[in-house]
PDB file of C-alpha atoms in Angstrom:
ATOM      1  CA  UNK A   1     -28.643  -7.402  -4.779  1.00  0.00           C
ATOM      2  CA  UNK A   2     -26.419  -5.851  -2.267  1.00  0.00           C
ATOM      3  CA  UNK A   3     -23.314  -3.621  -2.495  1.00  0.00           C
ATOM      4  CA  UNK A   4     -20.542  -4.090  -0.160  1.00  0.00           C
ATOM      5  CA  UNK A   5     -18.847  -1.150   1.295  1.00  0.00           C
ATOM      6  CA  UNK A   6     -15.819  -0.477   3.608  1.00  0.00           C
ATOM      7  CA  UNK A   7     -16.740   1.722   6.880  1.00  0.00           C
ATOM      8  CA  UNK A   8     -13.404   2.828   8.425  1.00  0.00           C
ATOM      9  CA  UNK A   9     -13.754   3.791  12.214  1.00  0.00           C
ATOM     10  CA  UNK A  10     -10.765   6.671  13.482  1.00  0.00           C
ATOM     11  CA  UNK A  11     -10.402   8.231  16.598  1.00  0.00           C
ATOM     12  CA  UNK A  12     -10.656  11.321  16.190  1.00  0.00           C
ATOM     13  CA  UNK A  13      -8.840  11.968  12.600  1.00  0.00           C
ATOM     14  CA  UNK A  14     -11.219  10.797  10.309  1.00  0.00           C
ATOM     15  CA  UNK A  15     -11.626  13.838   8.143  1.00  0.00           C
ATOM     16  CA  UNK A  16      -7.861  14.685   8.040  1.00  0.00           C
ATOM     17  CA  UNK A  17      -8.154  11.079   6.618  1.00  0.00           C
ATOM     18  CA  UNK A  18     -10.399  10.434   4.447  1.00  0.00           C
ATOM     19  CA  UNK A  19      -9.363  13.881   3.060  1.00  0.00           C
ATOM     20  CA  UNK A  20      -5.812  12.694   2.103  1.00  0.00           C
ATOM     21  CA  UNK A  21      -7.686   9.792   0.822  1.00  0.00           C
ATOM     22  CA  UNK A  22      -9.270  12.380  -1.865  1.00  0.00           C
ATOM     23  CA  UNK A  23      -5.822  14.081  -2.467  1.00  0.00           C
ATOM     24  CA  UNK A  24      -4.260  11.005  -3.378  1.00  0.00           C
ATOM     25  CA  UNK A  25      -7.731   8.745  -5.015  1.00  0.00           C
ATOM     26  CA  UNK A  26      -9.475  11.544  -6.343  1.00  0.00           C
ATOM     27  CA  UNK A  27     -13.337  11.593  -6.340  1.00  0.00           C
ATOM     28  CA  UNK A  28     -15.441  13.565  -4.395  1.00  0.00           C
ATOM     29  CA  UNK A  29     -16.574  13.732  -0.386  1.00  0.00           C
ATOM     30  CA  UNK A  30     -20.679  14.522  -0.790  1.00  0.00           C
ATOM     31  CA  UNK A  31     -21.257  14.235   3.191  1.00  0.00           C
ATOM     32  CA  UNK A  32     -19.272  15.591   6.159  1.00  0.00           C
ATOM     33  CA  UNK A  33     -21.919  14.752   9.221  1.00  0.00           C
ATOM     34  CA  UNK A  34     -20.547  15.866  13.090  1.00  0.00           C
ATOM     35  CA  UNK A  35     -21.697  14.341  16.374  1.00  0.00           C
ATOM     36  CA  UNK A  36     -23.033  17.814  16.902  1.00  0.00           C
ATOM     37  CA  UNK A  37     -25.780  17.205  14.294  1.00  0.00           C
ATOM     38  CA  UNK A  38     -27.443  14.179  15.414  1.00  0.00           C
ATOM     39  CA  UNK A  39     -30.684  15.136  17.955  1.00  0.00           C
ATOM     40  CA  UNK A  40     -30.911  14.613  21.228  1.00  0.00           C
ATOM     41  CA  UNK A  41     -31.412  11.125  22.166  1.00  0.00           C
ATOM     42  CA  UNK A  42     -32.711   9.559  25.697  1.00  0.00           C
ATOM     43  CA  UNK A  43     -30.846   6.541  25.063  1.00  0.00           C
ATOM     44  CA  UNK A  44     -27.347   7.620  23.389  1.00  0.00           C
ATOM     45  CA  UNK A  45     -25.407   9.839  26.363  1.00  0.00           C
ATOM     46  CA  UNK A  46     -23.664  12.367  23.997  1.00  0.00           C
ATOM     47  CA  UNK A  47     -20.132  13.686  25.228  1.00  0.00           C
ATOM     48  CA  UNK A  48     -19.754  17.607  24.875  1.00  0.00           C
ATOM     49  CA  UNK A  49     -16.137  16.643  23.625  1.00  0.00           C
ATOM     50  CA  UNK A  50     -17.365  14.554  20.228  1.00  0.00           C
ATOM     51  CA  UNK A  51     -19.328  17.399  19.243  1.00  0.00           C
ATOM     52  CA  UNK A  52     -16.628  18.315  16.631  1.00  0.00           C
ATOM     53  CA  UNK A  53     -16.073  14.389  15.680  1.00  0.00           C
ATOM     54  CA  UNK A  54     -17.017  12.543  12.387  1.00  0.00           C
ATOM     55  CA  UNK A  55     -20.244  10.833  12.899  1.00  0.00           C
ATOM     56  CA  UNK A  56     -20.426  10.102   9.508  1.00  0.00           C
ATOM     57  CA  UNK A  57     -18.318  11.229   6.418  1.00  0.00           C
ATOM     58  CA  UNK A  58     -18.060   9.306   2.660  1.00  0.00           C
ATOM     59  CA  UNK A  59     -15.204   9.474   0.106  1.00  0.00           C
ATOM     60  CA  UNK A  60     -17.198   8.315  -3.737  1.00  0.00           C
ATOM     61  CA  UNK A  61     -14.221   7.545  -5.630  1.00  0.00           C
ATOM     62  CA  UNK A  62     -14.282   7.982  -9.701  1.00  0.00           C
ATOM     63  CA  UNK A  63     -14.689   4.247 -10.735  1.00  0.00           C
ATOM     64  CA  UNK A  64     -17.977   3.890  -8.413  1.00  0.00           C
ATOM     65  CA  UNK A  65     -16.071   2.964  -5.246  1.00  0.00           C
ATOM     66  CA  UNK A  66     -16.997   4.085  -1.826  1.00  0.00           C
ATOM     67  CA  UNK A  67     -15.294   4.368   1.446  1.00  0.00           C
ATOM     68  CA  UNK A  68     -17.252   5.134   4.255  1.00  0.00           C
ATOM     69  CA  UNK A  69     -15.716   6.674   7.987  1.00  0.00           C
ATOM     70  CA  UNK A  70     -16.467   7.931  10.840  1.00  0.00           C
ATOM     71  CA  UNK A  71     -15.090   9.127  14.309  1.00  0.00           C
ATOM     72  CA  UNK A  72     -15.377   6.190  17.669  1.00  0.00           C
ATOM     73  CA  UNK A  73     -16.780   8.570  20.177  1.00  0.00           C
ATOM     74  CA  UNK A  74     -15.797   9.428  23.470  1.00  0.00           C
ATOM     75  CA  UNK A  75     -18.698   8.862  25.113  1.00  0.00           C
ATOM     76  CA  UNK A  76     -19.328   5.166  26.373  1.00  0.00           C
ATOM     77  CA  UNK A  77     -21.856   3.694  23.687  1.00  0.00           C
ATOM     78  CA  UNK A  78     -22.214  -0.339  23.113  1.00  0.00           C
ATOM     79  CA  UNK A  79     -20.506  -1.119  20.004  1.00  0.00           C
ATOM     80  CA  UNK A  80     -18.028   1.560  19.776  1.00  0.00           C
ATOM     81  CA  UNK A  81     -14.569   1.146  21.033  1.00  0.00           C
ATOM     82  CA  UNK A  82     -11.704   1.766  18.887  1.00  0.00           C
ATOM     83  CA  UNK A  83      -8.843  -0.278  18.319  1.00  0.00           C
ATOM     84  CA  UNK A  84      -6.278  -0.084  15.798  1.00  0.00           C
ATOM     85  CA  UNK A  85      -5.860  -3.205  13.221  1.00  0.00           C
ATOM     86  CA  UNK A  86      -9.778  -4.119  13.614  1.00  0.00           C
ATOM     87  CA  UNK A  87     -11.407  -0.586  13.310  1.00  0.00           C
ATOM     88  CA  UNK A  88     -13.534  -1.971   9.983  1.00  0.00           C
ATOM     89  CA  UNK A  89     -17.057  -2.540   9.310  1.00  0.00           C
ATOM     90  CA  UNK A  90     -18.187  -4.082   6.224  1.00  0.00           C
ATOM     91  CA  UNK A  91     -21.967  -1.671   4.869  1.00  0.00           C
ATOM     92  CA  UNK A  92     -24.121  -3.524   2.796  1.00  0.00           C
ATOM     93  CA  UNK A  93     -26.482  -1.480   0.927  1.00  0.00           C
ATOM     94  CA  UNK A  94     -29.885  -2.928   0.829  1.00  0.00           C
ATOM     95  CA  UNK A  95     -32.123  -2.730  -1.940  1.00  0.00           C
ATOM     96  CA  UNK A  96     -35.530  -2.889   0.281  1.00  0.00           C
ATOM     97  CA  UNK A  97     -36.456  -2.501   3.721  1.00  0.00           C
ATOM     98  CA  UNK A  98     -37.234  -6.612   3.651  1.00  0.00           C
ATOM     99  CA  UNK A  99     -33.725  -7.379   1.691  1.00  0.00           C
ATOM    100  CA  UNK A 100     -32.629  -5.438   4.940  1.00  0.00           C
ATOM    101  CA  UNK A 101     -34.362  -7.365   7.788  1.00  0.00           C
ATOM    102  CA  UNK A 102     -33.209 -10.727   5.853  1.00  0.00           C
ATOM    103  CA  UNK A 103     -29.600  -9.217   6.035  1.00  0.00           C
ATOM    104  CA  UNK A 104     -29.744  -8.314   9.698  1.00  0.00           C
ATOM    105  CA  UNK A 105     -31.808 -11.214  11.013  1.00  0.00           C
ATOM    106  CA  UNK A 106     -29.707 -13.496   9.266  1.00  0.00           C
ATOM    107  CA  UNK A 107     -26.491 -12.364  10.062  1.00  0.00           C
ATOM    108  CA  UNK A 108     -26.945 -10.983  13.312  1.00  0.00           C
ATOM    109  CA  UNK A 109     -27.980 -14.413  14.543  1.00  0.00           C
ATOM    110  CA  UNK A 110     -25.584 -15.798  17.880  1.00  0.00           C
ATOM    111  CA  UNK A 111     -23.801 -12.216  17.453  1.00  0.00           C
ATOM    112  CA  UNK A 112     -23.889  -8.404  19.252  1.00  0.00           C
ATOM    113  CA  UNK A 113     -26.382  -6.262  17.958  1.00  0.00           C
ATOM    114  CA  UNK A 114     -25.146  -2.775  18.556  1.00  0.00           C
ATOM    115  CA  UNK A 115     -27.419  -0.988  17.122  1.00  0.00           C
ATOM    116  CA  UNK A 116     -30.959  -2.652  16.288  1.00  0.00           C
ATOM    117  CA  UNK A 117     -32.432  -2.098  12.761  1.00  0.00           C
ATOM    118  CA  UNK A 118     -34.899   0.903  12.679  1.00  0.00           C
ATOM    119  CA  UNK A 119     -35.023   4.290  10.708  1.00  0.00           C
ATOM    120  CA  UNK A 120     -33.055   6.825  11.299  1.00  0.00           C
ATOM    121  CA  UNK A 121     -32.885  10.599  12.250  1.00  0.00           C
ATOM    122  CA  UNK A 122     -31.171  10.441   8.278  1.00  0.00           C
ATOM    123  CA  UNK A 123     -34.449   8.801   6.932  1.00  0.00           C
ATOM    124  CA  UNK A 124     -32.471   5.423   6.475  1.00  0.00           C
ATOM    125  CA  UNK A 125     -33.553   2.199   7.612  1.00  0.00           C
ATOM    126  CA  UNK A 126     -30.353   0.880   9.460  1.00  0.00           C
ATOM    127  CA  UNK A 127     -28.606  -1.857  11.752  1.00  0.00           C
ATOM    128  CA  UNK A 128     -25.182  -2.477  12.955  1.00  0.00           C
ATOM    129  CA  UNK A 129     -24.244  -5.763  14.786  1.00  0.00           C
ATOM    130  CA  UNK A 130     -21.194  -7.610  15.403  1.00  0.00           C
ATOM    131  CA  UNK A 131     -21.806 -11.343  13.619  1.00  0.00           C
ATOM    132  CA  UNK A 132     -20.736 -14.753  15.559  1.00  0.00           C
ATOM    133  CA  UNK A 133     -17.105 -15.223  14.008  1.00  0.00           C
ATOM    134  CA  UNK A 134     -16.768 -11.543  15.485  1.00  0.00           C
ATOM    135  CA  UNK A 135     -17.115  -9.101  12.195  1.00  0.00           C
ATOM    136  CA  UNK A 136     -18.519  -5.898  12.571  1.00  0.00           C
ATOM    137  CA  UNK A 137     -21.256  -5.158   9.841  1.00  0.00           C
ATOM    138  CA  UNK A 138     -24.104  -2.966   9.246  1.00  0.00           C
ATOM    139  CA  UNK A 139     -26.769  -2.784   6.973  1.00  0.00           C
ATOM    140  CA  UNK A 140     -28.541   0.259   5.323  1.00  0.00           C
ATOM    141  CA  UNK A 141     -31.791   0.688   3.175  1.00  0.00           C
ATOM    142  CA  UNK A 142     -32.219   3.984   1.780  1.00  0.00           C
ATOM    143  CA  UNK A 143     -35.831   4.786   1.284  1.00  0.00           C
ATOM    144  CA  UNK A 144     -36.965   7.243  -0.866  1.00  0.00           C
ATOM    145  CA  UNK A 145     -39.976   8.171   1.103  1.00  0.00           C
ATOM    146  CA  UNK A 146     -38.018   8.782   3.928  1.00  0.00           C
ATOM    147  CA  UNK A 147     -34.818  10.778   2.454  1.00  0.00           C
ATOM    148  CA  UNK A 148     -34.296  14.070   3.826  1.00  0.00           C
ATOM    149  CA  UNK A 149     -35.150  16.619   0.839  1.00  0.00           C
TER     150      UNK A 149
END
């Protein structure tokens, strides 16, 4: 079984967001993760000016909810471009790395993969794609053995 989560893209006011999203919803924001905190990359050409952007921040509401957010950087990367009325991404959670590549391979098929399904520098397994009928999704195992400690 999946879950299905919101991912809300900003340009460049995602925390001031998703922090009046906790004033008024409550819960509790466990991550706050800047451009400036991912590793250098060969293939991703980081911008000096997204250093201070979201990359990745999460708002766990009180009744189990989560909205998930981030920043559309500067820098030109395939996938990213923000526009206001479609900046959404529907997350499912994976429960293995298999449920996973049945997620991505299945949905992903005649659509934009954006970001192909491997692990991450943030020990998840993850993909992002853009499906046929033009919806942006990702998908995201999180595997114990690989979890930062």
């Amino acid at each position: 079984m999946s879950s299905l989560i919101p991912y809300l893209y900003f340009d460049g006011n995602c925390e001031q967001a998703l922090n009046f999203y906790h004033a008024v919803l409550g819960g509790r924001i466990p991550y706050v993760g800047r451009y400036s905190d991912m590793p250098p990359s060969d293939d991703q050409k980081s911008n000096p000016e997204d250093a201070n952007r979201i990359m990745h921040m999460s708002l766990e509401l009180e009744d189990g909810a989560t909205i998930l957010a981030s920043d559309v950087p500067t820098s030109e990367m395939p996938g990213y471009k923000f526009t206001p009325g479609n900046n959404i991404a529907l997350s499912l959670n994976a429960s293995s790395r298999e449920h996973a590549d049945k997620i991505f391979n299945g949905l992903s098929q005649d659509g934009i993969v954006t970001m192909p399904l491997a692990d991450t520098f943030w020990g998840a397994y993850f993909g992002m794609w853009v499906d046929k009928f033009g919806i942006s999704w990702m998908v995201n195992y999180d595997d114990p053995a690989n979890m930062p400690k």
